[in-house]
C-alpha cells in the first residue's frame, strides 16, 4: 500500500536553536543522523517538472533506496504519495537507468539529524549542500481524509517553534537546486 507523506518544510538560520526548542517544547527524542546523497532522475519522454513527479535514487548508511514521488496533492504543504524500495547497488541501478535513457538531472547532498515527536511526527534538521539549513516536519498517513488534520498538526509545531507559516517551502530540494543552478 502506498503511503501519503504529509510534509512541511521551512528554512532555518540556527539549527542548534531549533533542536533545543524541539526537545524543550515537544520532548523530541534524537533518533539518528544520516548522510544522504540523492540523484534525481529524468525520464526520456515524461517531464517530471511538468507532471510534478520525481524519481530519486538515494544512498545513505541505511542502504540504497529508489523512490517515486507522485504529484503534490495539497496546496499548502508538500503532501504526496511515495513509493519506495531498497535496492542492492547504487552504481548498477544508476547505470541501468542511464542505458535505458533515464538520466541524472541533479544531485542533492545533505546531512539529516532526525528527531521523533511522540511517535507521530519526524522532525529533521537538514543541512543541504549549496542550499542551507531546513527544518522538515513529516508524518505518513494512509487516508486522504487525514491530510488537513495532519498538516495543521505540523503547522502548529512550526508556530510553537516561532517559525512563520508564511516562510514554509513547498518546493523540493530538487526544485530548489534546479532554481539555484538556473539563477532563478
Coordinates of N, CA, C and O in Angstrom, one line a residue:
X1 N 0.8 -1.2 0.0 CA 0.0 0.0 0.0 C 0.9 1.2 0.0 O 1.8 1.4 0.7
X2 N 0.5 2.2 -0.8 CA 1.3 3.5 -0.9 C 0.9 4.3 0.3 O -0.2 4.3 0.8
X3 N 2.0 5.0 0.8 CA 1.8 5.9 1.9 C 1.7 7.3 1.4 O 2.2 7.6 0.3
X4 N 1.0 8.1 2.1 CA 0.9 9.6 1.8 C 1.8 10.3 2.8 O 1.5 10.2 4.0
X5 N 2.8 11.0 2.3 CA 3.6 11.7 3.2 C 3.2 13.2 3.3 O 3.2 13.9 2.3
X6 N 2.8 13.6 4.5 CA 2.4 15.0 4.7 C 3.7 15.6 5.3 O 4.3 15.2 6.3
X7 N 4.1 16.7 4.6 CA 5.4 17.3 5.0 C 5.3 18.8 4.9 O 4.7 19.4 4.0
X8 N 5.9 19.5 5.9 CA 6.1 20.9 6.0 C 7.5 21.2 6.1 O 8.2 20.6 7.0
X9 N 8.1 22.1 5.3 CA 9.5 22.4 5.3 C 9.7 23.9 5.5 O 8.9 24.7 4.9
X10 N 10.7 24.3 6.2 CA 10.9 25.7 6.5 C 12.4 26.0 6.6 O 13.1 25.2 7.3
X11 N 12.9 27.0 5.9 CA 14.4 27.3 6.0 C 14.6 27.8 7.5 O 13.7 28.5 8.0
X12 N 15.8 27.5 8.0 CA 16.1 28.0 9.4 C 17.5 28.6 9.4 O 18.4 28.2 8.6
X13 N 17.7 29.5 10.3 CA 19.0 30.1 10.4 C 19.9 29.4 11.4 O 21.1 29.3 11.2
X14 N 19.3 28.9 12.5 CA 20.1 28.4 13.6 C 19.6 27.0 14.0 O 18.7 26.8 14.8
X15 N 20.2 25.9 13.4 CA 19.8 24.6 13.6 C 19.8 24.2 15.1 O 18.9 23.5 15.6
X16 N 20.9 24.6 15.8 CA 21.0 24.3 17.2 C 19.9 24.8 18.0 O 19.3 24.1 18.9
X17 N 19.4 26.1 17.8 CA 18.3 26.7 18.5 C 17.0 25.9 18.2 O 16.2 25.6 19.2
X18 N 16.8 25.4 17.0 CA 15.6 24.7 16.7 C 15.6 23.3 17.4 O 14.6 22.9 17.9
X19 N 16.8 22.7 17.4 CA 16.9 21.4 18.2 C 16.5 21.6 19.6 O 15.8 20.8 20.2
X20 N 17.1 22.6 20.2 CA 16.8 22.9 21.7 C 15.3 23.1 21.9 O 14.7 22.6 22.8
X21 N 14.7 23.8 21.0 CA 13.2 24.1 21.1 C 12.4 22.8 20.9 O 11.4 22.5 21.6
X22 N 12.8 22.0 20.0 CA 12.1 20.7 19.7 C 12.2 19.8 21.0 O 11.2 19.2 21.4
X23 N 13.3 19.8 21.6 CA 13.5 19.0 22.8 C 12.7 19.6 24.0 O 11.9 18.9 24.7
X24 N 12.8 20.9 24.2 CA 12.2 21.5 25.3 C 10.7 21.6 25.2 O 9.9 21.3 26.2
X25 N 10.2 22.0 24.1 CA 8.7 22.2 23.9 C 7.9 21.0 23.5 O 6.8 20.9 23.8
X26 N 8.6 20.0 22.9 CA 7.9 18.8 22.4 C 8.4 17.5 23.0 O 7.9 16.4 22.7
X27 N 9.5 17.5 23.7 CA 10.1 16.3 24.2 C 10.6 15.5 23.1 O 10.7 14.2 23.2
X28 N 11.1 16.1 22.0 CA 11.6 15.3 20.9 C 12.8 14.5 21.3 O 13.6 15.0 22.1
X29 N 12.8 13.3 20.8 CA 13.9 12.4 21.1 C 14.8 12.2 19.8 O 14.3 11.9 18.7
X30 N 16.1 12.4 20.0 CA 17.1 12.2 19.0 C 17.0 10.7 18.5 O 16.9 9.8 19.3
X31 N 16.9 10.6 17.2 CA 16.9 9.2 16.6 C 18.2 8.9 16.0 O 18.8 7.9 16.3
X32 N 18.7 9.7 15.0 CA 19.9 9.4 14.3 C 20.3 10.6 13.4 O 19.4 11.4 13.1
X33 N 21.5 10.6 13.0 CA 21.9 11.5 11.9 C 22.4 10.6 10.7 O 23.2 9.7 10.9
X34 N 21.9 11.0 9.6 CA 22.3 10.3 8.4 C 22.8 11.2 7.3 O 22.5 12.4 7.3
X35 N 23.7 10.7 6.5 CA 24.3 11.5 5.4 C 23.6 10.9 4.1 O 23.7 9.7 3.9
X36 N 22.9 11.7 3.3 CA 22.2 11.2 2.2 C 22.7 11.9 0.9 O 22.9 13.1 0.9
X37 N 23.0 11.1 -0.1 CA 23.4 11.6 -1.4 C 22.3 11.1 -2.4 O 22.1 9.9 -2.6
X38 N 21.6 12.1 -2.9 CA 20.4 11.8 -3.8 C 20.7 12.2 -5.2 O 21.3 13.2 -5.5
X39 N 20.4 11.3 -6.2 CA 20.4 11.7 -7.6 C 18.9 11.7 -8.1 O 18.2 10.7 -7.9
X40 N 18.5 12.8 -8.6 CA 17.1 12.8 -9.2 C 17.2 12.5 -10.7 O 18.1 13.0 -11.3
X41 N 16.3 11.7 -11.1 CA 16.4 11.2 -12.5 C 15.3 11.8 -13.4 O 14.2 12.1 -12.9
X42 N 15.6 11.9 -14.7 CA 14.7 12.4 -15.6 C 14.3 11.3 -16.6 O 15.2 10.7 -17.2
X43 N 13.0 11.1 -16.8 CA 12.5 10.2 -17.8 C 12.7 10.7 -19.2 O 12.5 11.9 -19.4
X44 N 13.0 9.9 -20.2 CA 13.3 10.4 -21.6 C 12.0 11.0 -22.3 O 12.2 11.9 -23.1
X45 N 10.8 10.6 -21.9 CA 9.7 11.1 -22.6 C 8.6 11.7 -21.7 O 7.5 11.9 -22.1
X46 N 8.9 11.9 -20.5 CA 8.0 12.4 -19.5 C 8.7 13.5 -18.7 O 9.7 13.2 -18.0
X47 N 8.3 14.7 -18.7 CA 8.9 15.8 -18.0 C 8.3 15.8 -16.6 O 7.2 16.3 -16.3
X48 N 9.1 15.4 -15.6 CA 8.7 15.3 -14.2 C 8.4 16.7 -13.7 O 7.6 16.9 -12.8
X49 N 9.1 17.7 -14.2 CA 8.9 19.1 -13.7 C 7.4 19.5 -14.1 O 6.8 20.2 -13.3
X50 N 7.0 19.1 -15.2 CA 5.6 19.4 -15.7 C 4.6 18.6 -15.0 O 3.5 19.1 -14.7
X51 N 4.9 17.3 -14.7 CA 3.9 16.4 -14.0 C 4.0 16.5 -12.5 O 3.2 15.9 -11.8
X52 N 5.0 17.2 -12.0 CA 5.2 17.4 -10.5 C 5.5 16.0 -9.9 O 5.0 15.8 -8.8
X53 N 6.2 15.2 -10.5 CA 6.7 13.9 -10.0 C 8.2 14.0 -9.8 O 8.9 14.9 -10.3
X54 N 8.7 12.9 -9.2 CA 10.1 12.8 -9.0 C 10.5 11.3 -8.9 O 9.7 10.5 -8.4
X55 N 11.7 11.0 -9.5 CA 12.2 9.7 -9.3 C 13.6 9.9 -8.7 O 14.5 10.6 -9.3
X56 N 13.8 9.3 -7.5 CA 15.1 9.6 -6.8 C 15.8 8.3 -6.4 O 15.1 7.3 -6.0
X57 N 17.1 8.3 -6.6 CA 17.9 7.2 -6.1 C 18.8 7.8 -5.0 O 19.5 8.8 -5.2
X58 N 18.7 7.2 -3.8 CA 19.4 7.7 -2.6 C 20.3 6.7 -2.1 O 20.0 5.5 -2.0
X59 N 21.5 7.1 -1.7 CA 22.4 6.3 -0.9 C 22.7 6.9 0.4 O 22.8 8.1 0.5
X60 N 22.7 6.1 1.4 CA 23.0 6.6 2.8 C 23.5 5.4 3.6 O 23.6 4.3 3.1
X61 N 23.7 5.6 4.9 CA 24.2 4.5 5.8 C 23.1 3.4 5.8 O 23.4 2.3 6.2
X62 N 21.9 3.7 5.5 CA 20.8 2.8 5.6 C 20.7 1.9 4.4 O 19.9 1.0 4.3
X63 N 21.4 2.2 3.3 CA 21.4 1.4 2.1 C 21.0 2.3 0.9 O 21.1 3.5 0.9
X64 N 20.6 1.6 -0.2 CA 20.3 2.3 -1.4 C 18.8 2.2 -1.6 O 18.2 1.1 -1.6
X65 N 18.1 3.3 -1.8 CA 16.6 3.4 -1.9 C 16.2 4.1 -3.2 O 16.7 5.1 -3.5
X66 N 15.3 3.5 -3.9 CA 14.7 4.1 -5.1 C 13.3 4.5 -4.7 O 12.5 3.7 -4.2
X67 N 13.0 5.8 -5.0 CA 11.7 6.3 -4.6 C 11.0 7.1 -5.7 O 11.6 7.9 -6.4
X68 N 9.7 6.8 -5.9 CA 8.9 7.5 -6.8 C 8.1 8.5 -6.0 O 7.5 8.0 -5.0
X69 N 8.0 9.7 -6.3 CA 7.2 10.7 -5.6 C 6.1 11.2 -6.6 O 6.5 11.8 -7.6
X70 N 4.9 11.0 -6.2 CA 3.8 11.5 -7.1 C 3.6 13.0 -6.9 O 4.2 13.7 -6.1
X71 N 2.7 13.5 -7.7 CA 2.4 15.0 -7.7 C 1.9 15.4 -6.3 O 1.2 14.6 -5.6
X72 N 2.2 16.6 -5.9 CA 1.7 17.2 -4.7 C 0.2 17.2 -4.7 O -0.4 17.5 -5.8
X73 N -0.4 16.8 -3.6 CA -1.9 16.8 -3.6 C -2.5 17.7 -2.6 O -3.7 17.7 -2.3
X74 N -1.7 18.6 -2.1 CA -2.2 19.6 -1.1 C -1.6 21.0 -1.5 O -0.4 21.0 -1.7
X75 N -2.3 22.0 -1.5 CA -1.8 23.3 -2.0 C -1.0 24.0 -0.9 O -0.4 25.1 -1.2
X76 N -1.0 23.6 0.3 CA -0.4 24.3 1.4 C 0.9 23.6 2.0 O 1.6 24.1 2.8
X77 N 1.1 22.3 1.5 CA 2.2 21.6 2.0 C 2.8 20.7 0.9 O 2.4 20.8 -0.2
X78 N 3.8 19.9 1.2 CA 4.4 19.0 0.2 C 3.8 17.6 0.3 O 4.5 16.6 0.1
X79 N 2.5 17.5 0.6 CA 1.9 16.2 0.7 C 1.8 15.5 -0.6 O 1.4 16.1 -1.6
X80 N 2.3 14.2 -0.7 CA 2.3 13.5 -1.9 C 2.4 12.0 -1.6 O 2.8 11.6 -0.5
X81 N 2.0 11.2 -2.6 CA 2.2 9.7 -2.5 C 3.6 9.4 -2.7 O 4.3 10.0 -3.6
X82 N 4.2 8.4 -2.0 CA 5.5 8.0 -2.1 C 5.6 6.5 -2.2 O 4.9 5.8 -1.4
X83 N 6.3 5.9 -3.1 CA 6.6 4.5 -3.2 C 8.1 4.3 -3.2 O 8.8 4.9 -4.0
X84 N 8.5 3.5 -2.3 CA 10.0 3.3 -2.1 C 10.3 1.8 -2.0 O 9.5 1.0 -1.5
X85 N 11.5 1.5 -2.5 CA 12.0 0.1 -2.4 C 13.6 0.2 -2.2 O 14.2 1.1 -2.8
X86 N 14.1 -0.7 -1.4 CA 15.6 -0.8 -1.3 C 16.1 -1.7 -2.4 O 15.5 -2.7 -2.8
X87 N 17.2 -1.2 -2.9 CA 17.9 -2.0 -4.0 C 19.3 -2.3 -3.5 O 19.8 -1.7 -2.6
X88 N 20.0 -3.1 -4.3 CA 21.3 -3.6 -3.8 C 22.5 -2.6 -4.1 O 23.4 -2.5 -3.3
X89 N 22.5 -2.0 -5.3 CA 23.7 -1.3 -5.7 C 23.4 0.0 -6.4 O 22.8 0.0 -7.5
X90 N 23.9 1.1 -5.8 CA 23.6 2.4 -6.3 C 24.1 2.5 -7.8 O 23.4 2.9 -8.7
X91 N 25.4 2.3 -8.0 CA 26.0 2.5 -9.3 C 25.4 1.6 -10.4 O 25.2 2.0 -11.5
X92 N 25.1 0.3 -10.0 CA 24.5 -0.6 -11.0 C 23.1 -0.1 -11.4 O 22.7 0.0 -12.6
X93 N 22.3 0.3 -10.4 CA 20.9 0.8 -10.8 C 21.0 2.1 -11.6 O 20.3 2.2 -12.6
X94 N 21.9 3.0 -11.2 CA 22.1 4.2 -12.0 C 22.5 3.9 -13.4 O 22.0 4.5 -14.4
X95 N 23.4 3.0 -13.6 CA 23.9 2.5 -14.9 C 22.8 1.9 -15.7 O 22.6 2.3 -16.9
X96 N 21.9 1.1 -15.1 CA 20.8 0.5 -15.8 C 19.9 1.7 -16.3 O 19.4 1.7 -17.5
X97 N 19.5 2.6 -15.4 CA 18.7 3.7 -15.8 C 19.3 4.5 -17.0 O 18.6 4.8 -18.0
X98 N 20.5 4.8 -16.9 CA 21.2 5.6 -18.0 C 21.1 4.8 -19.3 O 20.9 5.4 -20.4
X99 N 21.3 3.5 -19.3 CA 21.3 2.7 -20.5 C 19.9 2.7 -21.2 O 19.8 2.5 -22.4
X100 N 18.9 2.9 -20.4 CA 17.5 3.0 -21.0 C 17.0 4.4 -21.2 O 15.8 4.6 -21.4
X101 N 17.9 5.3 -21.0 CA 17.5 6.7 -21.3 C 17.0 7.5 -20.1 O 16.6 8.7 -20.2
X102 N 17.0 7.0 -18.9 CA 16.7 7.7 -17.7 C 17.9 8.3 -17.1 O 18.8 7.5 -16.6
X103 N 18.1 9.6 -17.2 CA 19.4 10.2 -16.9 C 19.4 11.1 -15.6 O 18.3 11.6 -15.3
X104 N 20.5 11.2 -15.0 CA 20.6 12.1 -13.8 C 20.3 13.5 -14.2 O 20.7 14.1 -15.2
X105 N 19.5 14.2 -13.4 CA 19.1 15.6 -13.6 C 19.8 16.5 -12.6 O 20.4 17.5 -13.0
X106 N 19.9 16.1 -11.3 CA 20.6 16.9 -10.3 C 20.9 16.1 -9.1 O 20.2 15.0 -8.8
X107 N 21.9 16.5 -8.4 CA 22.3 15.8 -7.1 C 22.0 16.7 -6.0 O 22.1 17.9 -6.0
X108 N 21.5 16.1 -4.9 CA 21.2 16.8 -3.6 C 22.0 16.0 -2.5 O 21.7 14.8 -2.3
X109 N 22.9 16.7 -1.8 CA 23.7 16.1 -0.8 C 23.3 16.8 0.5 O 23.3 18.0 0.6
X110 N 23.0 16.0 1.6 CA 22.7 16.6 2.8 C 23.0 15.7 4.0 O 23.1 14.5 3.9
X111 N 23.1 16.3 5.2 CA 23.1 15.6 6.4 C 21.7 15.8 7.1 O 21.2 17.0 7.0
X112 N 21.2 14.8 7.7 CA 19.9 14.9 8.3 C 19.9 14.4 9.7 O 20.2 13.2 9.9
X113 N 19.6 15.3 10.6 CA 19.5 15.0 12.0 C 18.1 14.8 12.4 O 17.3 15.7 12.3
X114 N 17.7 13.5 12.7 CA 16.3 13.2 12.9 C 15.9 13.1 14.3 O 16.6 12.5 15.2
X115 N 14.7 13.5 14.6 CA 14.1 13.5 16.0 C 12.6 13.0 15.9 O 11.9 13.2 14.9
X116 N 12.2 12.3 16.9 CA 10.9 11.7 17.0 C 10.1 12.6 17.9 O 10.5 12.9 19.1
X117 N 8.9 13.0 17.5 CA 8.0 13.7 18.4 C 6.8 12.8 18.7 O 5.9 12.7 17.8
X118 N 6.8 12.2 19.9 CA 5.7 11.4 20.4 C 5.3 10.3 19.4 O 4.1 9.9 19.4
X119 N 6.2 9.8 18.6 CA 5.9 8.7 17.7 C 4.9 9.1 16.6 O 4.4 8.2 15.9
X120 N 4.7 10.4 16.4 CA 3.7 10.8 15.4 C 4.3 11.6 14.3 O 3.7 11.7 13.2
X121 N 5.4 12.3 14.6 CA 6.0 13.3 13.7 C 7.5 13.1 13.7 O 8.1 12.9 14.8
X122 N 8.1 13.1 12.5 CA 9.6 13.1 12.4 C 10.0 14.5 12.1 O 9.5 15.1 11.1
X123 N 10.9 15.0 12.9 CA 11.4 16.4 12.7 C 12.9 16.2 12.3 O 13.6 15.5 12.9
X124 N 13.2 16.7 11.1 CA 14.6 16.6 10.6 C 15.2 18.0 10.4 O 14.6 18.9 9.9
X125 N 16.4 18.1 10.9 CA 17.2 19.3 10.7 C 18.1 18.9 9.5 O 19.0 18.0 9.6
X126 N 17.9 19.5 8.4 CA 18.6 19.2 7.1 C 19.6 20.3 6.9 O 19.3 21.5 6.8
X127 N 20.9 19.9 6.7 CA 21.9 20.8 6.2 C 22.2 20.4 4.8 O 22.9 19.4 4.5
X128 N 21.7 21.2 3.8 CA 21.7 20.8 2.4 C 22.9 21.6 1.7 O 22.9 22.8 1.8
X129 N 23.8 20.8 1.1 CA 24.9 21.4 0.4 C 24.4 22.4 -0.6 O 23.5 22.0 -1.4
X130 N 24.9 23.6 -0.6 CA 24.6 24.6 -1.6 C 23.2 25.3 -1.4 O 22.9 26.2 -2.2
X131 N 22.4 24.8 -0.4 CA 21.1 25.4 -0.2 C 20.8 26.0 1.1 O 20.0 26.8 1.3
X132 N 21.5 25.4 2.2 CA 21.3 25.9 3.5 C 20.7 24.9 4.4 O 20.6 23.7 4.2
X133 N 20.1 25.5 5.5 CA 19.5 24.6 6.6 C 18.0 24.7 6.6 O 17.5 25.8 6.3
X134 N 17.4 23.6 6.8 CA 15.9 23.5 6.8 C 15.5 22.6 8.0 O 16.1 21.7 8.4
X135 N 14.2 22.9 8.4 CA 13.5 22.0 9.3 C 12.4 21.4 8.5 O 11.6 22.0 7.8
X136 N 12.4 20.0 8.5 CA 11.3 19.3 7.8 C 10.5 18.6 8.9 O 11.1 17.9 9.8
X137 N 9.2 18.8 8.9 CA 8.3 18.0 9.8 C 7.5 17.1 8.9 O 6.9 17.6 7.9
X138 N 7.4 15.8 9.2 CA 6.7 14.9 8.3 C 6.0 13.8 9.1 O 6.5 13.4 10.2
X139 N 5.0 13.3 8.5 CA 4.2 12.2 9.0 C 3.6 11.5 7.9 O 3.1 12.1 6.9
X140 N 3.5 10.1 8.0 CA 2.9 9.3 7.0 C 1.4 9.0 7.4 O 1.2 8.7 8.6
X141 N 0.5 9.1 6.5 CA -0.9 8.7 6.7 C -1.3 7.7 5.6 O -0.6 7.7 4.5
X142 N -2.4 7.1 5.8 CA -2.9 6.1 4.7 C -4.2 6.6 4.1 O -4.6 6.1 3.1
X143 N -4.8 7.6 4.7 CA -6.1 8.0 4.3 C -6.1 9.5 3.9 O -5.7 10.4 4.7
X144 N -6.5 9.8 2.7 CA -6.5 11.2 2.2 C -7.4 12.1 3.1 O -7.1 13.3 3.1
X145 N -8.3 11.6 3.8 CA -9.2 12.4 4.6 C -8.4 12.9 5.9 O -8.9 13.8 6.6
X146 N -7.2 12.4 6.1 CA -6.4 12.8 7.3 C -5.5 14.0 6.9 O -4.8 14.5 7.8
X147 N -5.4 14.4 5.6 CA -4.4 15.3 5.2 C -4.5 16.7 6.0 O -3.5 17.2 6.5
X148 N -5.7 17.2 6.0 CA -5.8 18.6 6.6 C -5.5 18.5 8.1 O -4.8 19.4 8.6
X149 N -6.0 17.5 8.8 CA -5.7 17.4 10.2 C -4.2 17.3 10.5 O -3.6 18.0 11.3
X150 N -3.5 16.4 9.7 CA -2.1 16.2 9.9 C -1.3 17.4 9.5 O -0.4 17.8 10.2
X151 N -1.7 18.1 8.4 CA -1.0 19.3 8.0 C -1.1 20.4 9.1 O -0.1 21.0 9.4
X152 N -2.3 20.5 9.7 CA -2.5 21.5 10.7 C -1.6 21.2 12.0 O -1.1 22.1 12.6
X153 N -1.5 19.9 12.3 CA -0.6 19.5 13.4 C 0.8 19.9 13.1 O 1.5 20.4 14.0
X154 N 1.3 19.7 11.9 CA 2.7 20.1 11.6 C 2.8 21.6 11.6 O 3.8 22.1 12.2
X155 N 1.9 22.3 11.1 CA 2.0 23.8 11.1 C 1.9 24.3 12.5 O 2.6 25.3 12.8
X156 N 1.2 23.7 13.4 CA 1.1 24.2 14.8 C 2.5 24.0 15.5 O 2.8 24.8 16.4
X157 N 3.2 22.9 15.1 CA 4.5 22.8 15.6 C 5.4 23.9 15.2 O 6.2 24.5 16.0
X158 N 5.3 24.3 13.9 CA 6.1 25.5 13.4 C 5.8 26.7 14.3 O 6.7 27.4 14.7
X159 N 4.5 26.9 14.5 CA 4.0 28.1 15.3 C 4.7 28.1 16.7 O 5.3 29.1 17.1
X160 N 4.7 26.9 17.3 CA 5.3 26.9 18.7 C 6.8 27.0 18.7 O 7.4 27.3 19.7
X161 N 7.4 26.7 17.5 CA 8.9 26.9 17.4 C 9.2 28.4 17.0 O 10.4 28.7 17.0
X162 N 8.2 29.2 16.8 CA 8.4 30.6 16.4 C 8.8 30.8 15.0 O 9.4 31.8 14.6
X163 N 8.4 29.8 14.1 CA 8.7 29.9 12.7 C 7.4 30.2 12.0 O 6.3 29.8 12.3
X164 N 7.5 31.1 11.0 CA 6.4 31.6 10.3 C 5.8 30.6 9.3 O 6.5 30.0 8.5
X165 N 4.5 30.4 9.3 CA 3.8 29.6 8.3 C 4.0 30.1 6.9 O 4.1 29.4 5.9
X166 N 4.2 31.4 6.8 CA 4.4 32.1 5.5 C 5.7 31.8 4.9 O 6.0 32.0 3.8
X167 N 6.6 31.3 5.8 CA 8.0 31.0 5.3 C 8.2 29.6 4.9 O 9.3 29.1 4.6
X168 N 7.1 28.8 4.9 CA 7.3 27.4 4.5 C 7.6 27.3 3.1 O 7.3 28.2 2.3
X169 N 8.3 26.2 2.7 CA 8.8 26.0 1.4 C 8.2 24.7 0.8 O 8.4 23.6 1.3
X170 N 7.3 24.9 -0.2 CA 6.7 23.7 -0.9 C 7.6 23.0 -1.9 O 7.4 21.9 -2.2
X171 N 8.6 23.8 -2.4 CA 9.4 23.2 -3.4 C 10.4 22.1 -2.8 O 10.8 22.3 -1.6
X172 N 10.6 21.1 -3.5 CA 11.5 20.0 -3.1 C 13.0 20.6 -3.1 O 13.2 21.6 -3.7
X173 N 13.9 19.8 -2.5 CA 15.3 20.2 -2.6 C 15.7 20.2 -4.1 O 16.5 21.0 -4.5
X174 N 15.2 19.2 -4.8 CA 15.5 19.2 -6.3 C 15.1 20.5 -6.9 O 15.8 21.1 -7.7
X175 N 13.8 20.9 -6.7 CA 13.3 22.2 -7.3 C 14.2 23.4 -6.9 O 14.5 24.3 -7.7
X176 N 14.5 23.4 -5.6 CA 15.4 24.5 -5.1 C 16.8 24.5 -5.8 O 17.3 25.5 -6.1
X177 N 17.3 23.3 -5.9 CA 18.6 23.1 -6.5 C 18.6 23.6 -8.0 O 19.5 24.3 -8.5
X178 N 17.6 23.1 -8.7 CA 17.4 23.5 -10.1 C 17.3 25.0 -10.3 O 17.9 25.7 -11.1
X179 N 16.5 25.6 -9.4 CA 16.3 27.1 -9.4 C 17.6 27.8 -9.1 O 17.9 28.8 -9.8
X180 N 18.4 27.2 -8.2 CA 19.7 27.8 -7.9 C 20.6 27.7 -9.0 O 21.3 28.7 -9.4
X181 N 20.6 26.6 -9.7 CA 21.5 26.4 -10.8 C 21.2 27.3 -12.0 O 22.0 27.7 -12.8
X182 N 19.9 27.6 -12.1 CA 19.4 28.4 -13.2 C 19.5 29.9 -12.8 O 19.2 30.8 -13.7
X183 N 19.8 30.2 -11.6 CA 19.8 31.6 -11.1 C 18.5 32.2 -11.0 O 18.4 33.4 -11.0
X184 N 17.4 31.4 -10.7 CA 16.1 32.0 -10.6 C 15.6 31.9 -9.1 O 16.1 31.1 -8.4

